[in-house]
Coordinates of C-alpha atoms in Angstrom, one line a residue:
X91 CA -28.9 -8.9 48.2
X92 CA -26.0 -9.5 48.1
X93 CA -23.7 -12.6 49.0
X94 CA -20.4 -13.8 49.6
X95 CA -20.0 -15.2 46.4
X96 CA -21.0 -12.4 43.7
X97 CA -17.8 -10.3 44.8
X98 CA -15.5 -13.2 42.5
X99 CA -17.0 -12.8 39.9
X100 CA -16.0 -8.6 39.5
X101 CA -12.5 -9.4 40.8
X102 CA -13.0 -11.2 38.0
X103 CA -13.5 -8.7 35.5
X104 CA -11.7 -5.8 37.2
X105 CA -8.4 -8.3 36.7
X106 CA -9.6 -8.7 33.3
X107 CA -10.2 -5.4 32.2
X108 CA -6.6 -4.1 33.4
X109 CA -5.2 -6.7 31.9
X110 CA -6.9 -5.7 28.7
X111 CA -5.5 -1.9 29.4
X112 CA -2.5 -3.3 30.1
X113 CA -2.2 -4.6 26.6
X114 CA -3.8 -2.4 24.5
X115 CA -1.4 0.3 26.3
X116 CA 1.8 -2.4 25.6
X117 CA 0.7 -2.1 21.8
X118 CA 0.4 1.6 21.5
X119 CA 3.7 1.5 22.6
X120 CA 5.9 -1.7 20.9
X121 CA 3.8 -1.6 17.1
X122 CA 5.4 2.6 16.2
X123 CA 8.9 1.2 17.3
X124 CA 8.5 -2.7 15.5
X125 CA 7.3 -0.8 12.5
X126 CA 9.8 1.7 12.5
X127 CA 12.5 -0.2 13.1
X128 CA 11.3 -2.6 10.6
X129 CA 10.9 -0.3 7.9
X130 CA 13.9 0.8 8.5
X131 CA 16.1 -2.8 8.4
X132 CA 14.1 -4.1 4.9
X133 CA 15.0 -0.7 2.5
X134 CA 18.5 -1.1 4.3
X135 CA 18.3 -4.6 3.2
X136 CA 16.9 -3.9 -0.1
X137 CA 19.8 -1.0 -1.2
X138 CA 22.3 -3.6 -0.7
X139 CA 19.6 -6.3 -2.3
X140 CA 20.3 -3.9 -4.8
X141 CA 24.6 -2.0 -4.7
X142 CA 26.2 -5.2 -3.5
X143 CA 25.0 -7.5 -6.8
X144 CA 27.8 -4.4 -8.6
X145 CA 30.4 -4.6 -6.5
X146 CA 33.3 -6.6 -7.3
X147 CA 33.5 -9.9 -5.5
X148 CA 37.4 -8.6 -4.0
X149 CA 36.1 -5.4 -2.5
X150 CA 32.8 -7.2 -0.9
X151 CA 33.3 -6.5 3.0
X152 CA 31.9 -10.3 3.1
X153 CA 35.5 -11.2 1.2
X154 CA 37.4 -9.3 4.7
X155 CA 35.2 -8.8 8.1
X156 CA 34.1 -12.5 6.9
X157 CA 30.3 -11.6 7.0
X158 CA 28.2 -9.5 6.0
X159 CA 27.4 -6.5 7.0
X160 CA 24.2 -4.1 6.6
X161 CA 23.7 -1.5 5.7
X162 CA 27.2 -1.4 3.3
X163 CA 25.2 -0.8 0.6
X164 CA 23.6 2.1 2.0
X165 CA 27.0 3.8 2.0
X166 CA 28.5 3.3 -0.8
X167 CA 25.0 4.5 -2.5
X168 CA 25.3 7.7 -0.4
X169 CA 29.0 8.2 -1.2
X170 CA 27.8 7.7 -5.1
X171 CA 24.9 9.7 -5.1
X172 CA 26.8 12.8 -3.5
X173 CA 29.7 12.2 -5.9
X174 CA 26.8 11.6 -8.9
X175 CA 25.0 14.8 -7.7
X176 CA 28.3 17.2 -7.3
X177 CA 29.4 16.1 -11.1
X178 CA 25.8 17.6 -12.2
X179 CA 26.6 20.8 -11.1
X180 CA 29.4 21.5 -12.7
X181 CA 29.4 22.2 -17.4
X182 CA 30.5 18.7 -17.7
X183 CA 27.3 17.6 -15.8
X184 CA 25.2 18.9 -17.4
X185 CA 26.2 18.6 -20.5
X186 CA 26.1 15.0 -20.6
X187 CA 22.6 14.6 -19.4
X188 CA 21.5 17.1 -21.6
X189 CA 22.7 14.7 -24.5
X190 CA 21.7 12.3 -22.7
X191 CA 18.3 13.9 -22.6
X192 CA 18.6 14.0 -26.1
X193 CA 19.4 9.8 -26.9
X194 CA 16.2 9.4 -24.6
X195 CA 13.7 12.4 -26.0
X196 CA 13.6 10.3 -29.7
X197 CA 12.9 7.0 -27.8
X198 CA 9.4 6.7 -27.9
X199 CA 7.9 4.9 -25.4
X200 CA 11.4 4.9 -22.5
X201 CA 10.9 8.7 -23.0
X202 CA 7.4 8.5 -21.4
X203 CA 8.9 6.7 -18.7
X204 CA 12.0 8.6 -17.7
X205 CA 9.8 11.5 -18.8
X206 CA 7.5 10.4 -16.0
X207 CA 10.1 9.2 -13.5
X208 CA 12.0 12.5 -13.5
X209 CA 8.9 14.5 -13.1
X210 CA 8.2 12.7 -9.6
X211 CA 11.9 12.4 -8.1
X212 CA 12.6 16.2 -9.1
X213 CA 9.1 16.8 -7.9
X214 CA 9.6 15.1 -3.8
X215 CA 13.9 14.9 -3.8
X216 CA 14.1 18.6 -5.2
X217 CA 15.8 20.8 -3.2
X218 CA 14.2 24.3 -3.1
X219 CA 13.1 26.9 -1.6
X220 CA 9.0 26.0 -2.0
X221 CA 6.9 24.6 0.5
X222 CA 3.5 25.4 2.2
X223 CA 3.6 28.9 3.9
X224 CA -0.1 28.2 5.8
X225 CA -2.7 26.5 7.2
X226 CA -5.7 27.3 6.7
X227 CA -10.1 26.8 7.2
X228 CA -11.6 27.1 3.4
X229 CA -15.5 25.4 3.3
X230 CA -15.4 22.0 1.1
X231 CA -16.7 20.5 -0.9
X232 CA -19.6 23.2 0.0
X233 CA -20.9 25.1 2.6
X234 CA -21.3 25.5 6.8
X235 CA -18.6 22.1 6.1
X236 CA -14.8 22.9 6.7
X237 CA -11.8 21.2 5.8
X238 CA -8.6 21.5 6.5
X239 CA -6.7 23.2 4.0
X240 CA -2.0 24.1 3.1
X241 CA -1.8 27.3 1.2
X242 CA 0.5 27.2 -1.3
X243 CA 1.0 30.3 -3.4
X244 CA -1.1 33.1 -4.7
X245 CA -2.4 31.7 -8.5
X246 CA -0.8 34.1 -11.8
X247 CA -1.3 33.9 -15.0
X248 CA -4.1 32.0 -17.3
X249 CA -5.7 31.1 -13.6
X250 CA -6.7 34.4 -11.4
X251 CA -6.6 35.8 -14.4
X252 CA -9.7 34.2 -16.4
X253 CA -10.7 33.3 -12.5
X254 CA -14.3 35.8 -12.1
X255 CA -13.3 37.0 -8.6
X256 CA -11.8 40.6 -7.5
X257 CA -10.1 39.9 -5.2
X258 CA -6.8 38.2 -4.8
X259 CA -6.1 34.3 -5.4
X260 CA -5.5 31.4 -3.0
X261 CA -3.9 28.0 -5.0
X262 CA -5.1 26.2 -1.5
X263 CA -4.3 22.0 -1.0
X264 CA -6.4 19.9 0.1
X265 CA -4.8 16.8 2.3
X266 CA -7.5 13.4 2.5
X267 CA -6.9 11.0 6.4
X268 CA -5.2 10.4 6.7
X269 CA -3.3 10.2 4.0
X270 CA -2.3 13.3 3.1
X271 CA 0.5 13.6 0.1
X272 CA -2.3 12.4 -1.9
X273 CA -5.7 15.5 -1.5
X274 CA -7.2 17.9 -4.1
X275 CA -5.9 21.3 -5.2
X276 CA -8.5 24.4 -4.9
X277 CA -8.9 27.6 -5.9
X278 CA -10.4 30.3 -3.4
X279 CA -10.5 33.7 -3.3
X280 CA -8.9 35.2 -0.6
X281 CA -12.1 36.5 1.5
X282 CA -12.5 33.3 1.5
X283 CA -9.7 31.6 3.1
X284 CA -9.2 31.4 6.9
X285 CA -5.7 31.4 8.0
X286 CA -4.7 29.5 11.0
X287 CA -1.7 30.2 14.1
X288 CA -0.8 26.3 14.2
X289 CA 2.0 25.8 12.1
X290 CA 1.8 23.0 9.1
X291 CA 3.0 20.3 10.9
X292 CA 0.4 20.6 13.7
X293 CA -2.3 20.8 10.9
X294 CA -0.8 17.9 9.2
X295 CA -1.0 15.5 12.5
X296 CA -5.2 16.5 12.7
X297 CA -5.3 15.8 9.8
X298 CA -3.6 12.2 9.6
X299 CA -5.1 11.2 13.1
X300 CA -8.7 12.4 11.9
X301 CA -9.3 15.2 14.0
X302 CA -7.6 13.3 17.2
X303 CA -4.9 14.9 17.7
X304 CA -5.0 18.5 18.3
X305 CA -2.8 21.4 18.7
X306 CA -3.1 22.3 22.3
X307 CA -4.4 19.1 23.7
X308 CA -6.3 20.9 27.0
X309 CA -8.2 22.6 24.7
X310 CA -8.4 22.0 20.7
X311 CA -11.3 25.4 20.6
X312 CA -7.8 27.8 21.6
X313 CA -4.3 28.3 19.4
X314 CA -1.2 26.9 20.1
X315 CA 0.5 28.3 22.8

């Protein structure tokens, strides 16, 4: 038997649940915006702190404006980088780079550090036309378990020659969750690879979200529209 005194706890419970839901919704909206702004602001400040001390005091923006303008170092860095890149494309620039690298290669410790940083820079920043071709499904780490992968290239050379397969061999990058920049390079026979209709970006979102974000939210079993 209900009494008038039983209604108050239910109302209070409903109010708290509504406030909690609104708070969580607000966090979901605010957190990405705030973190993005904070990250950009921090990176700009870090570049300014590294670049501006290299500029002579009489050319410092604060000498003319009276305040430290955030982002001036970024602009100077971009202009300087473009000029260096333009020079490096020419014959003189390539000759200077080749000469400098020949000197670095004679220094044991410096050579290892420089070659490692150069390899990372070329992998991350080099402008090439190479990219993942398609998203795919593969059975990994064993049959019956499926994983999202990205088709990079067709295997060639010694890898393709020594692999015990009669058909084409594909290079598949299998990313990890939630960090898709790390993963595994695997070689699969083409007949064992199922190409997906979803785009590379949609497949990456699926991996990063741990399966929570599908290309087609209405019906994940259907290909994207």
